[in-house]
């Protein structure tokens, strides 16, 4: 197993790296040139800036059984299709059972915005989400590497 982090705007990079090191699991950060992120002891792959460039770079490196960390539903769907496990930054694990509903919600929100509607955005990230993510990642790592 390797953990791949879609790191552009990701608030759980350091938590993910810390647990990856604790469980001795390789971890790779992927970002574009506008978000160059470096951490000691972790491979960083920087790709050119462009729509979905990080997403495709990440998916092309995934193998069955790897883990991806992302908040992007489209990327999550591609990762699931490759046989990877996927965690959102609040600890939700994307699965075949929930990804279709999440993609539909995203599509519906986009249609509302295109027609001039407004949706209430999310507020400041609560600390509880950091704890939930850490618990979810620890659970996945325990299942896979013990």
mmCIF file with all atom_site columns, C-alpha atoms in Angstrom:
data_model
loop_
_atom_site.group_PDB
_atom_site.id
_atom_site.type_symbol
_atom_site.label_atom_id
_atom_site.label_alt_id
_atom_site.label_comp_id
_atom_site.label_asym_id
_atom_site.label_entity_id
_atom_site.label_seq_id
_atom_site.pdbx_PDB_ins_code
_atom_site.Cartn_x
_atom_site.Cartn_y
_atom_site.Cartn_z
_atom_site.occupancy
_atom_site.B_iso_or_equiv
_atom_site.pdbx_formal_charge
_atom_site.auth_seq_id
_atom_site.auth_comp_id
_atom_site.auth_asym_id
_atom_site.auth_atom_id
_atom_site.pdbx_PDB_model_num
ATOM 1   C CA . UNK A 1 1   ? 0.000   0.000  0.000   1.00 0.00 ? 1   UNK A CA 1
ATOM 2   C CA . UNK A 1 2   ? 1.057   3.537  -0.803  1.00 0.00 ? 2   UNK A CA 1
ATOM 3   C CA . UNK A 1 3   ? -0.837  6.626  0.344   1.00 0.00 ? 3   UNK A CA 1
ATOM 4   C CA . UNK A 1 4   ? -1.318  9.304  -2.319  1.00 0.00 ? 4   UNK A CA 1
ATOM 5   C CA . UNK A 1 5   ? -2.364  12.792 -1.182  1.00 0.00 ? 5   UNK A CA 1
ATOM 6   C CA . UNK A 1 6   ? -4.166  15.203 -3.503  1.00 0.00 ? 6   UNK A CA 1
ATOM 7   C CA . UNK A 1 7   ? -2.400  17.997 -1.641  1.00 0.00 ? 7   UNK A CA 1
ATOM 8   C CA . UNK A 1 8   ? -3.706  21.152 -3.327  1.00 0.00 ? 8   UNK A CA 1
ATOM 9   C CA . UNK A 1 9   ? -5.667  22.794 -0.515  1.00 0.00 ? 9   UNK A CA 1
ATOM 10  C CA . UNK A 1 10  ? -5.492  19.677 1.661   1.00 0.00 ? 10  UNK A CA 1
ATOM 11  C CA . UNK A 1 11  ? -5.656  20.408 5.412   1.00 0.00 ? 11  UNK A CA 1
ATOM 12  C CA . UNK A 1 12  ? -4.582  16.897 6.490   1.00 0.00 ? 12  UNK A CA 1
ATOM 13  C CA . UNK A 1 13  ? -1.205  16.540 4.754   1.00 0.00 ? 13  UNK A CA 1
ATOM 14  C CA . UNK A 1 14  ? 0.794   16.521 7.989   1.00 0.00 ? 14  UNK A CA 1
ATOM 15  C CA . UNK A 1 15  ? -1.587  14.158 9.818   1.00 0.00 ? 15  UNK A CA 1
ATOM 16  C CA . UNK A 1 16  ? -1.460  11.753 6.872   1.00 0.00 ? 16  UNK A CA 1
ATOM 17  C CA . UNK A 1 17  ? 2.332   11.846 6.685   1.00 0.00 ? 17  UNK A CA 1
ATOM 18  C CA . UNK A 1 18  ? 2.659   11.332 10.437  1.00 0.00 ? 18  UNK A CA 1
ATOM 19  C CA . UNK A 1 19  ? 0.471   8.224  10.423  1.00 0.00 ? 19  UNK A CA 1
ATOM 20  C CA . UNK A 1 20  ? 2.094   6.898  7.243   1.00 0.00 ? 20  UNK A CA 1
ATOM 21  C CA . UNK A 1 21  ? 5.490   7.131  8.919   1.00 0.00 ? 21  UNK A CA 1
ATOM 22  C CA . UNK A 1 22  ? 4.169   5.527  12.125  1.00 0.00 ? 22  UNK A CA 1
ATOM 23  C CA . UNK A 1 23  ? 2.826   2.556  10.138  1.00 0.00 ? 23  UNK A CA 1
ATOM 24  C CA . UNK A 1 24  ? 5.828   2.521  7.780   1.00 0.00 ? 24  UNK A CA 1
ATOM 25  C CA . UNK A 1 25  ? 3.663   3.042  4.715   1.00 0.00 ? 25  UNK A CA 1
ATOM 26  C CA . UNK A 1 26  ? 5.059   5.014  1.753   1.00 0.00 ? 26  UNK A CA 1
ATOM 27  C CA . UNK A 1 27  ? 3.353   8.344  1.171   1.00 0.00 ? 27  UNK A CA 1
ATOM 28  C CA . UNK A 1 28  ? 3.374   10.526 -1.952  1.00 0.00 ? 28  UNK A CA 1
ATOM 29  C CA . UNK A 1 29  ? 2.256   14.145 -2.143  1.00 0.00 ? 29  UNK A CA 1
ATOM 30  C CA . UNK A 1 30  ? 0.889   15.356 -5.475  1.00 0.00 ? 30  UNK A CA 1
ATOM 31  C CA . UNK A 1 31  ? 0.409   19.049 -6.186  1.00 0.00 ? 31  UNK A CA 1
ATOM 32  C CA . UNK A 1 32  ? 0.604   21.485 -9.053  1.00 0.00 ? 32  UNK A CA 1
ATOM 33  C CA . UNK A 1 33  ? 3.111   24.278 -9.569  1.00 0.00 ? 33  UNK A CA 1
ATOM 34  C CA . UNK A 1 34  ? 0.913   26.835 -7.791  1.00 0.00 ? 34  UNK A CA 1
ATOM 35  C CA . UNK A 1 35  ? 0.888   24.765 -4.561  1.00 0.00 ? 35  UNK A CA 1
ATOM 36  C CA . UNK A 1 36  ? 4.392   23.374 -4.243  1.00 0.00 ? 36  UNK A CA 1
ATOM 37  C CA . UNK A 1 37  ? 4.371   21.349 -1.024  1.00 0.00 ? 37  UNK A CA 1
ATOM 38  C CA . UNK A 1 38  ? 7.503   19.709 0.350   1.00 0.00 ? 38  UNK A CA 1
ATOM 39  C CA . UNK A 1 39  ? 7.831   17.567 3.485   1.00 0.00 ? 39  UNK A CA 1
ATOM 40  C CA . UNK A 1 40  ? 10.932  15.782 4.746   1.00 0.00 ? 40  UNK A CA 1
ATOM 41  C CA . UNK A 1 41  ? 11.004  12.045 4.104   1.00 0.00 ? 41  UNK A CA 1
ATOM 42  C CA . UNK A 1 42  ? 8.073   12.069 1.686   1.00 0.00 ? 42  UNK A CA 1
ATOM 43  C CA . UNK A 1 43  ? 8.139   12.053 -2.104  1.00 0.00 ? 43  UNK A CA 1
ATOM 44  C CA . UNK A 1 44  ? 6.516   15.081 -3.711  1.00 0.00 ? 44  UNK A CA 1
ATOM 45  C CA . UNK A 1 45  ? 5.394   15.022 -7.319  1.00 0.00 ? 45  UNK A CA 1
ATOM 46  C CA . UNK A 1 46  ? 4.720   18.452 -8.777  1.00 0.00 ? 46  UNK A CA 1
ATOM 47  C CA . UNK A 1 47  ? 2.806   18.573 -12.048 1.00 0.00 ? 47  UNK A CA 1
ATOM 48  C CA . UNK A 1 48  ? 2.087   21.480 -14.356 1.00 0.00 ? 48  UNK A CA 1
ATOM 49  C CA . UNK A 1 49  ? -0.852  23.658 -13.477 1.00 0.00 ? 49  UNK A CA 1
ATOM 50  C CA . UNK A 1 50  ? -3.984  22.747 -15.367 1.00 0.00 ? 50  UNK A CA 1
ATOM 51  C CA . UNK A 1 51  ? -7.482  21.439 -14.990 1.00 0.00 ? 51  UNK A CA 1
ATOM 52  C CA . UNK A 1 52  ? -7.310  18.003 -13.371 1.00 0.00 ? 52  UNK A CA 1
ATOM 53  C CA . UNK A 1 53  ? -3.555  17.609 -13.969 1.00 0.00 ? 53  UNK A CA 1
ATOM 54  C CA . UNK A 1 54  ? -2.957  16.472 -10.373 1.00 0.00 ? 54  UNK A CA 1
ATOM 55  C CA . UNK A 1 55  ? -5.963  14.146 -10.552 1.00 0.00 ? 55  UNK A CA 1
ATOM 56  C CA . UNK A 1 56  ? -4.692  12.312 -13.622 1.00 0.00 ? 56  UNK A CA 1
ATOM 57  C CA . UNK A 1 57  ? -1.135  12.141 -12.271 1.00 0.00 ? 57  UNK A CA 1
ATOM 58  C CA . UNK A 1 58  ? -2.446  10.573 -9.069  1.00 0.00 ? 58  UNK A CA 1
ATOM 59  C CA . UNK A 1 59  ? -4.768  8.067  -10.760 1.00 0.00 ? 59  UNK A CA 1
ATOM 60  C CA . UNK A 1 60  ? -2.034  6.953  -13.152 1.00 0.00 ? 60  UNK A CA 1
ATOM 61  C CA . UNK A 1 61  ? 0.206   6.022  -10.204 1.00 0.00 ? 61  UNK A CA 1
ATOM 62  C CA . UNK A 1 62  ? -2.443  4.118  -8.210  1.00 0.00 ? 62  UNK A CA 1
ATOM 63  C CA . UNK A 1 63  ? -2.525  0.369  -7.793  1.00 0.00 ? 63  UNK A CA 1
ATOM 64  C CA . UNK A 1 64  ? -5.174  -1.864 -6.301  1.00 0.00 ? 64  UNK A CA 1
ATOM 65  C CA . UNK A 1 65  ? -5.011  -1.590 -2.529  1.00 0.00 ? 65  UNK A CA 1
ATOM 66  C CA . UNK A 1 66  ? -3.441  1.879  -2.445  1.00 0.00 ? 66  UNK A CA 1
ATOM 67  C CA . UNK A 1 67  ? -5.094  4.725  -0.541  1.00 0.00 ? 67  UNK A CA 1
ATOM 68  C CA . UNK A 1 68  ? -5.899  8.190  -1.887  1.00 0.00 ? 68  UNK A CA 1
ATOM 69  C CA . UNK A 1 69  ? -6.752  11.249 0.203   1.00 0.00 ? 69  UNK A CA 1
ATOM 70  C CA . UNK A 1 70  ? -8.897  13.802 -1.644  1.00 0.00 ? 70  UNK A CA 1
ATOM 71  C CA . UNK A 1 71  ? -11.982 15.951 -1.367  1.00 0.00 ? 71  UNK A CA 1
ATOM 72  C CA . UNK A 1 72  ? -12.606 15.723 -5.125  1.00 0.00 ? 72  UNK A CA 1
ATOM 73  C CA . UNK A 1 73  ? -15.541 13.406 -5.895  1.00 0.00 ? 73  UNK A CA 1
ATOM 74  C CA . UNK A 1 74  ? -14.515 12.938 -9.524  1.00 0.00 ? 74  UNK A CA 1
ATOM 75  C CA . UNK A 1 75  ? -11.008 11.899 -8.507  1.00 0.00 ? 75  UNK A CA 1
ATOM 76  C CA . UNK A 1 76  ? -12.445 9.637  -5.829  1.00 0.00 ? 76  UNK A CA 1
ATOM 77  C CA . UNK A 1 77  ? -14.587 7.858  -8.424  1.00 0.00 ? 77  UNK A CA 1
ATOM 78  C CA . UNK A 1 78  ? -11.551 7.274  -10.657 1.00 0.00 ? 78  UNK A CA 1
ATOM 79  C CA . UNK A 1 79  ? -9.539  5.958  -7.700  1.00 0.00 ? 79  UNK A CA 1
ATOM 80  C CA . UNK A 1 80  ? -12.309 3.542  -6.729  1.00 0.00 ? 80  UNK A CA 1
ATOM 81  C CA . UNK A 1 81  ? -12.400 2.278  -10.316 1.00 0.00 ? 81  UNK A CA 1
ATOM 82  C CA . UNK A 1 82  ? -8.675  1.489  -9.989  1.00 0.00 ? 82  UNK A CA 1
ATOM 83  C CA . UNK A 1 83  ? -9.320  -0.619 -6.876  1.00 0.00 ? 83  UNK A CA 1
ATOM 84  C CA . UNK A 1 84  ? -7.972  1.901  -4.374  1.00 0.00 ? 84  UNK A CA 1
ATOM 85  C CA . UNK A 1 85  ? -9.477  2.999  -1.093  1.00 0.00 ? 85  UNK A CA 1
ATOM 86  C CA . UNK A 1 86  ? -10.265 6.698  -0.798  1.00 0.00 ? 86  UNK A CA 1
ATOM 87  C CA . UNK A 1 87  ? -10.673 8.980  2.221   1.00 0.00 ? 87  UNK A CA 1
ATOM 88  C CA . UNK A 1 88  ? -12.108 12.459 2.265   1.00 0.00 ? 88  UNK A CA 1
ATOM 89  C CA . UNK A 1 89  ? -10.442 15.039 4.489   1.00 0.00 ? 89  UNK A CA 1
ATOM 90  C CA . UNK A 1 90  ? -13.169 14.733 7.125   1.00 0.00 ? 90  UNK A CA 1
ATOM 91  C CA . UNK A 1 91  ? -12.738 10.960 7.428   1.00 0.00 ? 91  UNK A CA 1
ATOM 92  C CA . UNK A 1 92  ? -15.550 9.826  5.126   1.00 0.00 ? 92  UNK A CA 1
ATOM 93  C CA . UNK A 1 93  ? -14.480 6.786  3.138   1.00 0.00 ? 93  UNK A CA 1
ATOM 94  C CA . UNK A 1 94  ? -15.712 6.962  -0.427  1.00 0.00 ? 94  UNK A CA 1
ATOM 95  C CA . UNK A 1 95  ? -17.152 3.623  -1.517  1.00 0.00 ? 95  UNK A CA 1
ATOM 96  C CA . UNK A 1 96  ? -19.095 2.115  -4.384  1.00 0.00 ? 96  UNK A CA 1
ATOM 97  C CA . UNK A 1 97  ? -22.153 2.548  -2.146  1.00 0.00 ? 97  UNK A CA 1
ATOM 98  C CA . UNK A 1 98  ? -21.865 6.333  -1.714  1.00 0.00 ? 98  UNK A CA 1
ATOM 99  C CA . UNK A 1 99  ? -19.934 7.749  -4.672  1.00 0.00 ? 99  UNK A CA 1
ATOM 100 C CA . UNK A 1 100 ? -22.886 7.911  -7.088  1.00 0.00 ? 100 UNK A CA 1
ATOM 101 C CA . UNK A 1 101 ? -24.974 9.962  -4.659  1.00 0.00 ? 101 UNK A CA 1
ATOM 102 C CA . UNK A 1 102 ? -22.043 12.300 -3.991  1.00 0.00 ? 102 UNK A CA 1
ATOM 103 C CA . UNK A 1 103 ? -21.431 12.798 -7.724  1.00 0.00 ? 103 UNK A CA 1
ATOM 104 C CA . UNK A 1 104 ? -25.151 13.480 -8.275  1.00 0.00 ? 104 UNK A CA 1
ATOM 105 C CA . UNK A 1 105 ? -25.155 16.071 -5.478  1.00 0.00 ? 105 UNK A CA 1
ATOM 106 C CA . UNK A 1 106 ? -22.115 17.764 -7.040  1.00 0.00 ? 106 UNK A CA 1
ATOM 107 C CA . UNK A 1 107 ? -23.803 17.784 -10.458 1.00 0.00 ? 107 UNK A CA 1
ATOM 108 C CA . UNK A 1 108 ? -27.019 19.218 -9.022  1.00 0.00 ? 108 UNK A CA 1
ATOM 109 C CA . UNK A 1 109 ? -25.135 21.981 -7.188  1.00 0.00 ? 109 UNK A CA 1
ATOM 110 C CA . UNK A 1 110 ? -23.286 22.863 -10.393 1.00 0.00 ? 110 UNK A CA 1
ATOM 111 C CA . UNK A 1 111 ? -26.587 23.120 -12.284 1.00 0.00 ? 111 UNK A CA 1
ATOM 112 C CA . UNK A 1 112 ? -27.996 25.437 -9.609  1.00 0.00 ? 112 UNK A CA 1
ATOM 113 C CA . UNK A 1 113 ? -24.929 27.683 -9.766  1.00 0.00 ? 113 UNK A CA 1
ATOM 114 C CA . UNK A 1 114 ? -25.009 27.757 -13.591 1.00 0.00 ? 114 UNK A CA 1
ATOM 115 C CA . UNK A 1 115 ? -28.621 28.916 -13.526 1.00 0.00 ? 115 UNK A CA 1
ATOM 116 C CA . UNK A 1 116 ? -27.705 31.812 -11.241 1.00 0.00 ? 116 UNK A CA 1
ATOM 117 C CA . UNK A 1 117 ? -28.624 30.162 -7.960  1.00 0.00 ? 117 UNK A CA 1
ATOM 118 C CA . UNK A 1 118 ? -26.503 30.464 -4.874  1.00 0.00 ? 118 UNK A CA 1
ATOM 119 C CA . UNK A 1 119 ? -25.589 27.791 -2.400  1.00 0.00 ? 119 UNK A CA 1
ATOM 120 C CA . UNK A 1 120 ? -24.432 28.299 1.149   1.00 0.00 ? 120 UNK A CA 1
ATOM 121 C CA . UNK A 1 121 ? -20.701 27.579 1.282   1.00 0.00 ? 121 UNK A CA 1
ATOM 122 C CA . UNK A 1 122 ? -18.965 25.679 4.020   1.00 0.00 ? 122 UNK A CA 1
ATOM 123 C CA . UNK A 1 123 ? -17.614 27.548 7.007   1.00 0.00 ? 123 UNK A CA 1
ATOM 124 C CA . UNK A 1 124 ? -14.269 27.277 8.729   1.00 0.00 ? 124 UNK A CA 1
ATOM 125 C CA . UNK A 1 125 ? -12.993 23.717 9.063   1.00 0.00 ? 125 UNK A CA 1
ATOM 126 C CA . UNK A 1 126 ? -13.831 22.453 12.562  1.00 0.00 ? 126 UNK A CA 1
ATOM 127 C CA . UNK A 1 127 ? -11.098 20.678 14.577  1.00 0.00 ? 127 UNK A CA 1
ATOM 128 C CA . UNK A 1 128 ? -13.502 17.724 14.908  1.00 0.00 ? 128 UNK A CA 1
ATOM 129 C CA . UNK A 1 129 ? -12.949 16.947 11.216  1.00 0.00 ? 129 UNK A CA 1
ATOM 130 C CA . UNK A 1 130 ? -9.200  16.601 11.834  1.00 0.00 ? 130 UNK A CA 1
ATOM 131 C CA . UNK A 1 131 ? -9.921  14.084 14.597  1.00 0.00 ? 131 UNK A CA 1
ATOM 132 C CA . UNK A 1 132 ? -12.422 12.184 12.431  1.00 0.00 ? 132 UNK A CA 1
ATOM 133 C CA . UNK A 1 133 ? -9.928  11.999 9.578   1.00 0.00 ? 133 UNK A CA 1
ATOM 134 C CA . UNK A 1 134 ? -7.150  10.759 11.840  1.00 0.00 ? 134 UNK A CA 1
ATOM 135 C CA . UNK A 1 135 ? -9.422  8.044  13.266  1.00 0.00 ? 135 UNK A CA 1
ATOM 136 C CA . UNK A 1 136 ? -10.523 6.940  9.788   1.00 0.00 ? 136 UNK A CA 1
ATOM 137 C CA . UNK A 1 137 ? -6.963  6.830  8.459   1.00 0.00 ? 137 UNK A CA 1
ATOM 138 C CA . UNK A 1 138 ? -5.772  4.912  11.509  1.00 0.00 ? 138 UNK A CA 1
ATOM 139 C CA . UNK A 1 139 ? -8.640  2.412  11.014  1.00 0.00 ? 139 UNK A CA 1
ATOM 140 C CA . UNK A 1 140 ? -7.691  1.847  7.352   1.00 0.00 ? 140 UNK A CA 1
ATOM 141 C CA . UNK A 1 141 ? -4.010  1.437  8.211   1.00 0.00 ? 141 UNK A CA 1
ATOM 142 C CA . UNK A 1 142 ? -4.815  -1.033 11.000  1.00 0.00 ? 142 UNK A CA 1
ATOM 143 C CA . UNK A 1 143 ? -6.941  -3.089 8.587   1.00 0.00 ? 143 UNK A CA 1
ATOM 144 C CA . UNK A 1 144 ? -4.247  -3.156 5.938   1.00 0.00 ? 144 UNK A CA 1
ATOM 145 C CA . UNK A 1 145 ? -0.921  -3.267 7.759   1.00 0.00 ? 145 UNK A CA 1
ATOM 146 C CA . UNK A 1 146 ? -1.962  -4.034 11.336  1.00 0.00 ? 146 UNK A CA 1
#
